[in-house]
Tab-separated table of C-alpha atoms (C1' of nucleotides) in Angstrom:
chain	number	residue	atom	x	y	z
Z	1	MET	CA	209.144	43.926	0.088
Z	2	LYS	CA	207.454	43.111	-3.147
Z	3	THR	CA	205.137	45.934	-4.147
Z	4	THR	CA	201.909	45.514	-6.013
Z	5	TYR	CA	202.411	48.296	-8.486
Z	6	ARG	CA	205.482	49.699	-10.137
Z	7	SER	CA	206.089	52.365	-12.723
Z	8	ILE	CA	205.441	51.162	-16.235
Z	9	GLU	CA	208.288	49.685	-18.277
Z	10	GLY	CA	210.513	52.412	-19.648
Z	11	THR	CA	209.195	55.062	-17.259
Z	12	PHE	CA	210.692	56.152	-13.968
Z	13	ASP	CA	210.115	58.287	-10.917
Z	14	ILE	CA	212.201	61.362	-10.214
Z	15	LEU	CA	212.936	61.528	-6.499
Z	16	PRO	CA	214.591	64.009	-4.158
Z	17	GLY	CA	218.062	62.917	-3.144
Z	18	SER	CA	218.464	60.225	-5.789
Z	19	ALA	CA	222.066	59.270	-6.573
Z	20	SER	CA	221.817	59.690	-10.340
Z	21	PRO	CA	220.866	63.094	-11.755
Z	22	VAL	CA	218.513	61.398	-14.206
Z	23	THR	CA	216.220	60.374	-11.363
Z	24	ARG	CA	217.008	63.239	-9.015
Z	25	SER	CA	214.450	66.019	-8.752
Z	26	GLU	CA	216.998	68.601	-7.603
Z	27	ALA	CA	218.986	68.012	-10.769
Z	28	TRP	CA	215.902	68.414	-12.931
Z	29	CYS	CA	214.952	71.706	-11.292
Z	30	HIS	CA	218.438	73.039	-11.617
Z	31	VAL	CA	218.755	72.098	-15.271
Z	32	GLU	CA	215.283	73.308	-16.200
Z	33	GLU	CA	216.082	76.635	-14.612
Z	34	ARG	CA	219.304	76.992	-16.605
Z	35	ILE	CA	217.614	76.008	-19.845
Z	36	ARG	CA	214.857	78.573	-19.313
Z	37	ALA	CA	217.460	81.217	-18.625
Z	38	VAL	CA	219.261	80.589	-21.902
Z	39	MET	CA	215.978	80.385	-23.830
Z	40	GLN	CA	214.901	83.703	-22.421
Z	41	ARG	CA	218.179	85.319	-23.363
Z	42	PHE	CA	217.529	84.198	-26.919
Z	43	ALA	CA	214.099	85.848	-26.571
Z	44	PHE	CA	212.224	82.579	-26.919
Z	45	ALA	CA	208.858	82.485	-25.163
Z	46	GLU	CA	207.482	79.323	-23.659
Z	47	ILE	CA	204.700	77.378	-25.317
Z	48	ARG	CA	202.924	74.481	-23.642
Z	49	THR	CA	200.840	72.106	-25.674
Z	50	PRO	CA	198.815	69.065	-24.617
Z	51	VAL	CA	200.447	65.705	-24.185
Z	52	LEU	CA	197.539	64.257	-26.130
Z	53	GLU	CA	197.316	65.058	-29.829
Z	54	PRO	CA	195.247	63.850	-32.783
Z	55	LEU	CA	196.823	60.788	-34.335
Z	56	ASP	CA	196.636	62.284	-37.801
Z	57	LEU	CA	198.623	65.345	-36.846
Z	58	ILE	CA	201.576	63.201	-35.837
Z	59	ALA	CA	201.185	60.719	-38.687
Z	60	ARG	CA	201.099	63.466	-41.295
Z	61	GLY	CA	203.575	65.721	-39.566
Z	62	VAL	CA	206.271	63.259	-38.636
Z	63	GLY	CA	205.655	61.046	-41.669
Z	64	GLU	CA	203.528	57.950	-42.237
Z	65	LEU	CA	206.518	55.752	-43.013
Z	66	THR	CA	208.825	56.856	-40.232
Z	67	ASP	CA	209.717	54.419	-37.440
Z	68	ILE	CA	208.017	56.682	-34.952
Z	69	VAL	CA	204.679	56.479	-36.694
Z	70	THR	CA	204.808	52.890	-37.874
Z	71	LYS	CA	205.840	51.238	-34.636
Z	72	GLU	CA	206.565	53.578	-31.750
Z	73	MET	CA	203.360	55.415	-30.977
Z	74	PHE	CA	201.225	55.058	-27.903
Z	75	SER	CA	197.851	55.576	-29.500
Z	76	PHE	CA	194.290	54.707	-28.710
Z	77	GLU	CA	190.807	55.240	-29.940
Z	78	ARG	CA	187.975	56.696	-27.955
Z	79	GLY	CA	184.641	57.405	-29.539
Z	80	SER	CA	185.380	58.429	-33.075
Z	81	THR	CA	188.707	60.086	-32.292
Z	82	ASN	CA	192.200	58.626	-32.523
Z	83	TYR	CA	194.656	59.956	-29.976
Z	84	VAL	CA	198.411	59.739	-29.530
Z	85	LEU	CA	200.673	60.537	-26.666
Z	86	ARG	CA	202.942	62.945	-28.511
Z	87	PRO	CA	206.231	61.355	-29.611
Z	88	GLU	CA	207.830	64.759	-30.253
Z	89	MET	CA	206.833	68.377	-30.014
Z	90	THR	CA	207.565	70.100	-33.301
Z	91	ALA	CA	204.385	68.996	-35.056
Z	92	PRO	CA	202.249	69.989	-32.033
Z	93	VAL	CA	203.919	73.396	-31.892
Z	94	MET	CA	203.249	73.916	-35.565
Z	95	ARG	CA	199.650	72.825	-34.988
Z	96	ALA	CA	199.285	75.427	-32.246
Z	97	TYR	CA	200.916	78.069	-34.434
Z	98	LEU	CA	198.394	77.432	-37.194
Z	99	GLN	CA	195.411	76.973	-34.884
Z	100	HIS	CA	195.991	80.301	-33.134
Z	101	HIS	CA	197.086	82.187	-36.245
Z	102	LEU	CA	200.372	83.175	-34.671
Z	103	ASP	CA	201.497	84.330	-38.113
Z	104	GLN	CA	199.312	87.387	-37.434
Z	105	ARG	CA	201.558	88.410	-34.572
Z	106	PRO	CA	204.437	90.732	-35.348
Z	107	GLY	CA	207.630	89.217	-36.688
Z	108	GLU	CA	208.766	85.632	-36.484
Z	109	GLN	CA	207.553	83.510	-33.621
Z	110	ARG	CA	210.321	82.449	-31.285
Z	111	LEU	CA	209.038	79.666	-29.096
Z	112	PHE	CA	210.547	77.183	-26.683
Z	113	TYR	CA	209.052	74.185	-24.943
Z	114	MET	CA	209.796	71.545	-22.363
Z	115	GLY	CA	207.823	68.469	-21.491
Z	116	PRO	CA	207.277	64.730	-21.631
Z	117	CYS	CA	207.061	62.746	-24.856
Z	118	PHE	CA	206.322	59.084	-25.435
Z	119	ARG	CA	207.733	56.455	-27.723
Z	120	ALA	CA	207.099	52.719	-27.429
Z	121	GLU	CA	210.675	51.599	-27.948
Z	122	ARG	CA	212.643	49.044	-25.996
Z	123	PRO	CA	214.228	51.028	-23.183
Z	124	GLN	CA	217.981	51.278	-22.747
Z	125	LYS	CA	220.477	53.795	-21.455
Z	126	GLY	CA	219.387	57.242	-22.626
Z	127	ARG	CA	216.167	55.930	-24.121
Z	128	TYR	CA	212.907	55.711	-22.247
Z	129	ARG	CA	209.257	55.274	-23.135
Z	130	GLN	CA	208.375	58.444	-21.350
Z	131	PHE	CA	211.183	60.897	-21.882
Z	132	HIS	CA	211.463	64.650	-21.774
Z	133	GLN	CA	212.297	67.005	-24.545
Z	134	PHE	CA	213.049	70.664	-24.605
Z	135	GLY	CA	213.578	72.671	-27.720
Z	136	ALA	CA	213.045	75.907	-29.585
Z	137	GLU	CA	211.501	76.902	-32.879
Z	138	ILE	CA	211.753	80.000	-35.016
Z	139	ILE	CA	208.662	80.029	-37.161
Z	140	GLY	CA	208.128	82.374	-40.096
Z	141	SER	CA	211.628	82.976	-41.393
Z	142	THR	CA	213.597	81.504	-44.288
Z	143	ASP	CA	216.712	83.422	-43.304
Z	144	ALA	CA	219.926	81.476	-42.719
Z	145	ARG	CA	220.372	83.518	-39.554
Z	146	ALA	CA	217.381	81.723	-38.092
Z	147	ASP	CA	219.091	78.369	-38.711
Z	148	ALA	CA	222.354	79.592	-37.256
Z	149	GLU	CA	220.635	81.052	-34.230
Z	150	ILE	CA	218.850	77.820	-33.484
Z	151	ILE	CA	222.119	75.940	-33.718
Z	152	ALA	CA	223.920	78.502	-31.592
Z	153	CYS	CA	221.189	78.305	-28.977
Z	154	THR	CA	221.441	74.527	-28.844
Z	155	VAL	CA	225.169	74.682	-28.312
Z	156	GLU	CA	224.841	77.523	-25.816
Z	157	ILE	CA	222.604	75.528	-23.494
Z	158	TYR	CA	225.174	72.782	-23.141
Z	159	SER	CA	228.096	75.080	-22.647
Z	160	ALA	CA	226.119	77.143	-20.127
Z	161	LEU	CA	225.794	73.948	-18.141
Z	162	GLY	CA	229.502	73.288	-18.383
Z	163	LEU	CA	229.407	70.626	-21.077
Z	164	GLY	CA	232.268	71.413	-23.370
Z	165	SER	CA	232.979	68.119	-25.073
Z	166	THR	CA	230.072	67.912	-27.460
Z	167	LEU	CA	230.285	67.372	-31.182
Z	168	LEU	CA	228.161	69.353	-33.607
Z	169	ARG	CA	227.523	67.778	-36.996
Z	170	ILE	CA	225.694	69.607	-39.753
Z	171	ASN	CA	224.437	68.883	-43.242
Z	172	THR	CA	221.924	70.074	-45.785
Z	173	LEU	CA	219.143	67.929	-47.131
Z	174	GLY	CA	218.112	70.211	-49.983
Z	175	ASP	CA	214.617	71.342	-50.812
Z	176	ALA	CA	211.382	69.459	-51.384
Z	177	GLU	CA	212.525	68.346	-54.840
Z	178	SER	CA	216.129	67.439	-54.225
Z	179	ARG	CA	215.509	64.911	-51.507
Z	180	PRO	CA	213.178	62.691	-53.562
Z	181	ARG	CA	215.543	62.931	-56.521
Z	182	TYR	CA	218.446	61.873	-54.370
Z	183	ILE	CA	216.470	59.029	-52.863
Z	184	GLN	CA	215.644	57.829	-56.346
Z	185	ALA	CA	219.310	57.950	-57.316
Z	186	LEU	CA	220.250	55.989	-54.216
Z	187	ARG	CA	217.726	53.296	-55.033
Z	188	ALA	CA	219.061	53.067	-58.539
Z	189	TYR	CA	222.605	52.778	-57.203
Z	190	PHE	CA	221.953	50.137	-54.544
Z	191	GLU	CA	219.467	48.079	-56.536
Z	192	PRO	CA	222.123	46.088	-58.436
Z	193	PHE	CA	223.836	45.185	-55.134
Z	194	SER	CA	220.592	44.211	-53.504
Z	195	GLN	CA	221.728	40.621	-52.917
Z	196	GLU	CA	224.836	41.743	-51.041
Z	197	LEU	CA	222.906	43.948	-48.651
Z	198	SER	CA	221.846	42.865	-45.191
Z	199	ALA	CA	218.195	42.148	-44.540
Z	200	THR	CA	217.710	45.490	-42.801
Z	201	SER	CA	219.380	47.384	-45.612
Z	202	GLN	CA	217.259	45.580	-48.158
Z	203	GLY	CA	214.222	46.695	-46.236
Z	204	ARG	CA	215.520	50.238	-46.117
Z	205	LEU	CA	216.107	50.178	-49.843
Z	206	LYS	CA	212.339	50.145	-50.102
Z	207	SER	CA	211.318	52.249	-47.138
Z	208	ASN	CA	214.112	54.744	-46.577
Z	209	PRO	CA	217.303	54.368	-48.630
Z	210	LEU	CA	218.868	57.318	-46.804
Z	211	ARG	CA	219.280	55.117	-43.781
Z	212	ILE	CA	221.526	52.693	-45.644
Z	213	LEU	CA	224.100	55.457	-45.603
Z	214	ASP	CA	224.791	55.127	-41.909
Z	215	THR	CA	225.219	51.367	-41.975
Z	216	LYS	CA	227.782	49.920	-39.610
Z	217	LEU	CA	228.534	46.838	-41.685
Z	218	GLU	CA	231.928	47.055	-43.319
Z	219	HIS	CA	231.116	45.676	-46.742
Z	220	GLU	CA	228.115	47.979	-46.976
Z	221	ALA	CA	230.145	50.956	-45.836
Z	222	ALA	CA	232.455	50.305	-48.754
Z	223	LEU	CA	229.495	50.485	-51.103
Z	224	VAL	CA	228.330	53.656	-49.451
Z	225	GLN	CA	231.717	55.251	-50.130
Z	226	SER	CA	231.027	55.433	-53.833
Z	227	ALA	CA	227.286	55.979	-53.606
Z	228	PRO	CA	225.829	59.147	-55.068
Z	229	ARG	CA	226.374	62.139	-52.841
Z	230	LEU	CA	223.505	64.123	-51.483
Z	231	MET	CA	225.293	67.380	-52.173
Z	232	ASP	CA	225.248	66.691	-55.902
Z	233	PHE	CA	221.471	66.667	-55.807
Z	234	VAL	CA	220.964	69.702	-53.663
Z	235	ASP	CA	219.479	72.661	-55.486
Z	236	PRO	CA	221.564	75.845	-55.802
Z	237	ASP	CA	219.391	77.857	-53.419
Z	238	SER	CA	219.732	75.267	-50.690
Z	239	ARG	CA	223.460	75.147	-51.246
Z	240	ALA	CA	223.728	78.878	-50.904
Z	241	HIS	CA	221.597	78.704	-47.780
Z	242	TYR	CA	223.868	76.035	-46.343
Z	243	GLU	CA	226.963	78.097	-47.103
Z	244	ALA	CA	225.401	81.085	-45.395
Z	245	VAL	CA	224.644	79.043	-42.272
Z	246	LYS	CA	228.219	77.753	-42.143
Z	247	VAL	CA	229.638	81.250	-42.491
Z	248	LEU	CA	227.444	82.526	-39.678
Z	249	LEU	CA	228.469	79.704	-37.378
Z	250	ALA	CA	232.112	80.246	-38.154
Z	251	GLU	CA	231.754	83.963	-37.499
Z	252	VAL	CA	230.415	83.444	-34.014
Z	253	GLY	CA	232.907	80.696	-33.318
Z	254	VAL	CA	230.584	77.714	-33.057
Z	255	PRO	CA	232.695	74.708	-34.001
Z	256	PHE	CA	231.095	72.099	-36.254
Z	257	VAL	CA	231.946	69.299	-38.593
Z	258	GLU	CA	230.152	68.648	-41.842
Z	259	ASP	CA	228.620	65.218	-42.170
Z	260	PRO	CA	227.319	64.553	-45.672
Z	261	PHE	CA	225.614	61.382	-44.430
Z	262	LEU	CA	223.669	63.034	-41.654
Z	263	VAL	CA	220.001	62.483	-42.354
Z	264	ARG	CA	217.266	62.994	-39.853
Z	265	GLY	CA	214.658	60.376	-39.180
Z	266	LEU	CA	211.646	62.622	-39.450
Z	267	ASP	CA	210.097	63.422	-42.808
Z	268	TYR	CA	209.584	67.110	-42.328
Z	269	TYR	CA	213.199	68.241	-42.456
Z	270	SER	CA	214.594	70.054	-45.443
Z	271	ARG	CA	217.758	72.054	-45.963
Z	272	THR	CA	219.627	72.422	-42.689
Z	273	ALA	CA	219.993	69.354	-40.502
Z	274	PHE	CA	222.184	69.089	-37.432
Z	275	GLU	CA	222.898	66.912	-34.488
Z	276	LEU	CA	224.757	67.449	-31.229
Z	277	GLU	CA	226.437	64.394	-29.779
Z	278	SER	CA	228.174	63.365	-26.612
Z	279	PRO	CA	230.573	60.448	-26.776
Z	280	GLU	CA	230.158	59.762	-23.076
Z	281	ILE	CA	226.562	58.769	-22.554
Z	282	GLY	CA	226.349	55.352	-24.178
Z	283	ALA	CA	224.936	54.170	-27.470
Z	284	GLN	CA	222.162	56.765	-27.485
Z	285	SER	CA	224.642	59.546	-27.979
Z	286	ALA	CA	222.507	62.223	-29.635
Z	287	LEU	CA	221.930	65.014	-27.153
Z	288	ALA	CA	219.951	67.154	-29.519
Z	289	GLY	CA	218.961	67.350	-33.137
Z	290	GLY	CA	217.148	69.679	-35.411
Z	291	GLY	CA	216.970	71.522	-38.630
Z	292	ARG	CA	214.743	73.377	-41.013
Z	293	TYR	CA	211.240	72.127	-41.660
Z	294	ASP	CA	209.679	74.346	-44.279
Z	295	LEU	CA	207.492	71.447	-45.437
Z	296	LEU	CA	205.835	70.604	-42.164
Z	297	SER	CA	203.167	73.299	-42.137
Z	298	VAL	CA	201.679	72.190	-45.445
Z	299	SER	CA	201.697	68.529	-44.512
Z	300	VAL	CA	199.675	69.326	-41.406
Z	301	GLY	CA	197.106	71.269	-43.359
Z	302	SER	CA	198.302	74.835	-43.850
Z	303	ARG	CA	197.294	76.316	-47.192
Z	304	LYS	CA	200.403	78.404	-47.437
Z	305	PRO	CA	203.818	77.100	-46.459
Z	306	VAL	CA	205.300	78.442	-43.235
Z	307	PRO	CA	209.102	78.300	-43.076
Z	308	ALA	CA	210.598	77.241	-39.749
Z	309	VAL	CA	213.710	75.931	-38.014
Z	310	GLY	CA	214.104	74.333	-34.650
Z	311	PHE	CA	215.828	71.882	-32.424
Z	312	ALA	CA	214.777	69.270	-29.937
Z	313	ALA	CA	216.887	67.912	-27.122
Z	314	GLY	CA	216.567	65.125	-24.616
Z	315	MET	CA	216.512	66.019	-20.935
Z	316	GLU	CA	217.565	62.571	-19.765
Z	317	ARG	CA	220.537	62.603	-22.108
Z	318	LEU	CA	221.548	66.035	-20.959
Z	319	LEU	CA	221.415	64.803	-17.378
Z	320	LEU	CA	223.402	61.723	-18.365
Z	321	ALA	CA	226.046	63.918	-19.942
Z	322	LEU	CA	226.247	66.024	-16.810
Z	323	GLU	CA	226.631	62.876	-14.760
Z	324	ALA	CA	229.439	61.684	-17.017
Z	325	ALA	CA	231.073	65.086	-16.632
Z	326	ASP	CA	230.830	64.750	-12.850
Z	327	ALA	CA	228.799	67.919	-12.517
Z	328	PRO	CA	227.864	68.810	-8.945
Z	329	TRP	CA	224.229	68.814	-7.868
Z	330	PRO	CA	222.491	71.234	-5.602
Z	331	ASP	CA	220.800	69.510	-2.685
Z	332	THR	CA	217.344	70.254	-1.482
Z	333	LEU	CA	217.764	72.928	1.128
Z	334	PRO	CA	217.406	71.454	4.605
Z	335	PRO	CA	214.921	73.119	6.927
Z	336	THR	CA	216.309	76.078	8.834
Z	337	VAL	CA	214.200	75.264	11.843
Z	338	PHE	CA	212.998	72.003	13.296
Z	339	LEU	CA	210.419	72.460	16.036
Z	340	ILE	CA	210.092	69.976	18.851
Z	341	GLY	CA	206.950	69.917	20.934
Z	342	LEU	CA	206.829	67.877	24.119
Z	343	GLY	CA	203.398	66.963	25.304
Z	344	GLU	CA	200.001	67.595	23.827
Z	345	SER	CA	199.618	71.308	24.500
Z	346	ALA	CA	203.197	72.049	23.442
Z	347	GLU	CA	202.650	70.156	20.204
Z	348	LYS	CA	199.649	72.312	19.493
Z	349	ALA	CA	201.643	75.456	20.203
Z	350	VAL	CA	204.451	74.244	17.971
Z	351	PHE	CA	202.033	73.724	15.110
Z	352	GLY	CA	201.019	77.370	15.228
Z	353	LEU	CA	204.562	78.528	15.796
Z	354	ALA	CA	205.769	76.658	12.717
Z	355	LEU	CA	203.177	78.410	10.613
Z	356	ARG	CA	204.224	81.817	11.908
Z	357	LEU	CA	207.886	81.102	11.179
Z	358	ARG	CA	206.991	80.072	7.626
Z	359	GLN	CA	204.971	83.205	7.105
Z	360	ALA	CA	208.025	85.136	8.232
Z	361	GLY	CA	209.980	83.454	5.427
Z	362	LEU	CA	211.768	80.644	7.252
Z	363	ARG	CA	211.933	77.015	6.208
Z	364	ALA	CA	210.413	75.267	9.176
Z	365	THR	CA	209.225	71.755	9.904
Z	366	HIS	CA	208.399	69.539	12.831
Z	367	GLY	CA	207.900	65.858	13.515
Z	368	LEU	CA	204.329	64.638	13.511
Z	369	ARG	CA	204.698	61.499	15.559
Z	370	SER	CA	204.831	62.573	19.235
Z	371	ARG	CA	208.171	60.935	19.860
Z	372	SER	CA	210.677	61.408	22.609
Z	373	MET	CA	212.832	64.517	22.672
Z	374	LYS	CA	215.850	62.401	21.872
Z	375	ALA	CA	214.200	60.846	18.844
Z	376	GLN	CA	213.020	64.208	17.538
Z	377	MET	CA	216.437	65.710	18.095
Z	378	ARG	CA	218.009	62.896	16.099
Z	379	THR	CA	215.575	63.445	13.251
Z	380	ALA	CA	216.314	67.172	13.307
Z	381	HIS	CA	219.994	66.365	13.031
Z	382	ARG	CA	219.512	63.873	10.225
Z	383	VAL	CA	217.435	66.207	8.085
Z	384	GLY	CA	220.140	68.807	8.517
Z	385	ALA	CA	218.141	71.460	10.371
Z	386	GLY	CA	220.095	74.557	11.355
Z	387	TYR	CA	218.151	75.167	14.562
Z	388	CYS	CA	215.890	73.279	16.915
Z	389	VAL	CA	213.141	75.102	18.699
Z	390	ILE	CA	212.153	73.203	21.819
Z	391	VAL	CA	208.822	73.755	23.491
Z	392	GLY	CA	207.602	71.871	26.547
Z	393	ASP	CA	205.388	72.662	29.489
Z	394	GLU	CA	208.061	74.835	31.119
Z	395	GLU	CA	208.435	76.973	27.991
Z	396	LEU	CA	204.703	77.227	27.630
Z	397	ALA	CA	204.481	78.535	31.172
Z	398	SER	CA	207.379	80.973	30.865
Z	399	GLY	CA	206.757	82.182	27.302
Z	400	TYR	CA	210.352	81.424	26.344
Z	401	ALA	CA	211.417	78.709	23.884
Z	402	GLN	CA	214.736	76.909	23.914
Z	403	VAL	CA	216.580	77.531	20.664
Z	404	LYS	CA	219.491	75.258	19.892
Z	405	GLU	CA	221.959	75.964	17.124
Z	406	MET	CA	222.841	72.562	15.722
Z	407	THR	CA	226.432	72.801	14.496
Z	408	GLN	CA	227.890	74.352	17.656
Z	409	GLY	CA	225.281	72.986	20.005
Z	410	VAL	CA	224.782	76.257	21.867
Z	411	GLN	CA	221.338	76.854	23.264
Z	412	GLU	CA	219.563	80.084	24.039
Z	413	THR	CA	216.287	81.116	25.567
Z	414	VAL	CA	214.107	83.213	23.273
Z	415	PRO	CA	210.610	84.622	23.861
Z	416	PHE	CA	208.022	83.173	21.472
Z	417	ASP	CA	207.155	86.482	19.868
Z	418	VAL	CA	210.732	87.335	18.951
Z	419	LEU	CA	211.458	83.861	17.528
Z	420	PRO	CA	210.884	84.841	13.874
Z	421	ARG	CA	213.142	87.850	14.204
Z	422	TYR	CA	215.771	85.906	16.127
Z	423	LEU	CA	215.930	83.055	13.609
Z	424	LEU	CA	215.897	85.353	10.597
Z	425	SER	CA	218.874	87.277	11.885
Z	426	HIS	CA	220.849	84.228	12.996
Z	427	ARG	CA	220.284	81.826	10.100
Z	428	THR	CA	223.117	81.260	7.694
R	1	G	C1'	210.498	43.913	-32.256
R	2	U	C1'	215.600	40.853	-31.632
R	3	G	C1'	219.779	39.484	-28.451
R	4	A	C1'	223.005	39.167	-24.051
R	5	C	C1'	223.451	39.583	-18.894
R	6	C	C1'	221.024	40.106	-14.212
R	7	G	C1'	216.758	39.507	-10.176
R	8	U	C1'	218.391	37.201	-1.932
R	9	A	C1'	215.809	42.574	3.761
R	10	G	C1'	214.435	49.895	2.334
R	11	C	C1'	219.858	50.157	0.005
R	12	U	C1'	224.715	47.569	-1.248
R	13	C	C1'	225.788	42.603	-1.194
R	14	A	C1'	227.440	37.268	1.241
R	15	G	C1'	225.212	32.472	0.760
R	16	G	C1'	232.004	26.118	-1.908
R	17	C	C1'	229.793	20.227	-5.897
R	18	G	C1'	221.360	21.204	-3.707
R	19	G	C1'	221.183	19.319	2.926
R	20	U	C1'	218.531	21.331	9.238
R	21	U	C1'	215.430	27.989	12.180
R	22	A	C1'	218.568	32.533	4.989
R	23	G	C1'	223.175	36.238	6.857
R	24	A	C1'	226.336	41.048	7.019
R	25	G	C1'	227.064	46.310	6.552
R	26	C	C1'	224.298	50.685	6.024
R	27	G	C1'	219.376	52.602	6.850
R	28	C	C1'	214.797	52.505	9.957
R	29	C	C1'	212.525	52.041	15.116
R	30	A	C1'	213.434	51.764	20.412
R	31	G	C1'	216.551	51.801	24.731
R	32	G	C1'	221.373	53.023	27.355
R	33	U	C1'	220.684	59.743	29.477
R	34	U	C1'	212.883	61.556	34.544
R	35	G	C1'	213.410	67.123	28.390
R	36	U	C1'	218.619	67.402	24.223
R	37	G	C1'	221.236	65.347	18.085
R	38	G	C1'	226.245	63.921	16.236
R	39	C	C1'	230.402	59.123	18.523
R	40	C	C1'	229.695	54.524	21.030
R	41	C	C1'	226.871	50.223	23.015
R	42	U	C1'	222.309	47.049	23.249
R	43	G	C1'	217.853	45.332	21.340
R	44	G	C1'	213.861	45.227	17.615
R	45	A	C1'	211.065	45.378	13.147
R	46	G	C1'	211.777	44.006	8.131
R	47	G	C1'	212.680	38.416	3.425
R	48	U	C1'	206.431	33.451	0.454
R	49	C	C1'	215.220	34.200	-1.833
R	50	G	C1'	210.805	38.387	-8.668
R	51	G	C1'	206.469	34.856	-9.947
R	52	G	C1'	204.773	29.901	-11.731
R	53	G	C1'	205.835	24.916	-12.904
R	54	G	C1'	209.285	20.737	-12.924
R	55	U	C1'	213.512	17.307	-11.219
R	56	U	C1'	214.701	15.459	-6.133
R	57	C	C1'	213.978	12.331	0.153
R	58	A	C1'	215.482	17.669	0.087
R	59	A	C1'	215.804	23.753	-4.333
R	60	G	C1'	217.907	30.566	-2.716
R	61	U	C1'	221.128	26.849	-5.196
R	62	C	C1'	219.567	22.394	-11.063
R	63	C	C1'	215.838	22.626	-15.587
R	64	C	C1'	211.655	25.075	-18.228
R	65	C	C1'	208.275	29.088	-18.647
R	66	U	C1'	206.952	33.933	-17.223
R	67	C	C1'	207.472	38.937	-15.326
R	68	G	C1'	210.796	42.836	-14.315
R	69	G	C1'	215.678	45.382	-14.644
R	70	U	C1'	220.223	46.587	-17.287
R	71	C	C1'	222.936	47.025	-21.725
R	72	A	C1'	223.243	46.450	-26.984
R	73	C	C1'	220.904	45.995	-32.012
R	74	C	C1'	217.271	48.899	-34.383
R	75	C	C1'	215.986	53.930	-34.147
R	76	C	C1'	216.474	58.528	-32.140
R	77	A	C1'	215.916	63.149	-27.880
RNA sequence: GUGACCGUAGCUCAGGCGGUUAGAGCGCCAGGUUGUGGCCCUGGAGGUCGGGGGUUCAAGUCCCCUCGGUCACCCCA
């Protein structure tokens, strides 16, 4: 049947019992639980921020010229305020940190988050207009251990879920000065070849030369080979910081590869940048990404700079990776008890009985359609109930219910008032 | 934003070069058992063939447009 309304393009419903983990609520619960567990072991505390944020916060935080801000935001005006549905969560978390003066709390702030984000891109596998991110931030530390811990935590979440075959790539982007200097050098290098570059690369030459570096065109890749190297422009302190991060990762046995061309798409990153990939989830292969963003706080209005590192990861991509890895999914637990009432007064009794069983801690349900015993029995079987409790006029008169165990099919007679105790002791 | 492919019952799909009331399996509902599920049998409900326009005596089948889905580019989680 054709339905009048459907979920908006690039958004989807998450249903119980769905075949794919991406749209299966049981899979989401399971994964969210595991993520929280790892976050808590890293002593991260949960922060929840609004889905709606001021447009300026995102524009300034993420960067006016980034793709996200120039063409991917769901934004609208109401009264004199411009709103956005957040396209990511780091800038909002920093906003909350500043707004609530979390720097006054003892030590660094270790925060994690989970929630929906929005980007108006063309949907494809692993990329949706409403998608879900989780991530963690350590705010208030310049120490390389903070970087390494964030990276270790990212990796830990995937391995805790049984995803071994991920690839960690890391790089350093240098400080606030080195990046602009490098960008300038890149422009100077590519400018003479401008005519040979593709239209997109020519555009990037103006907007974001760093992006030319990960071109897929062969003749451009050749040019990139002898382009100036980022590392040559990185300041000594950043280099030392990068070395320290690498040593820490090596010490705890987190495998990584260095990728001198890894640049992140958001403006606020400096120094450490990293990305975790899965080769098995399609073209959108980045499971998670992150890095240091010492510059963000100032660009969203802080008078003094607040150093921070963090990562953000995509829930849907994690679920996709688990699907590719053939991970098993917990099912929704079937009801322990299915109550069948025959006739009006029995139905009424069953309603109350169900409530008492639930209060005793049992999962109990009953049909609400006054159908035949046979039909109700079939439903009980199909929903996977462990027991049927049958109540008709005879049972009402005698005070004993029929209790049928569904796998063996044996049936016993149990007084109403001992039903909770009986079912609690017999359930598996 | 660009491109490719796809769009027939709730689901998975059949419907040779256009030709009479559009099918199957599964699922759903009911019955075969005056109060007993699973297996089996019988019956039923459910489709304006994504939508609109065109060609034709005739369109689920051909053409155009449109909407949606999928995947890729781009970008990124």
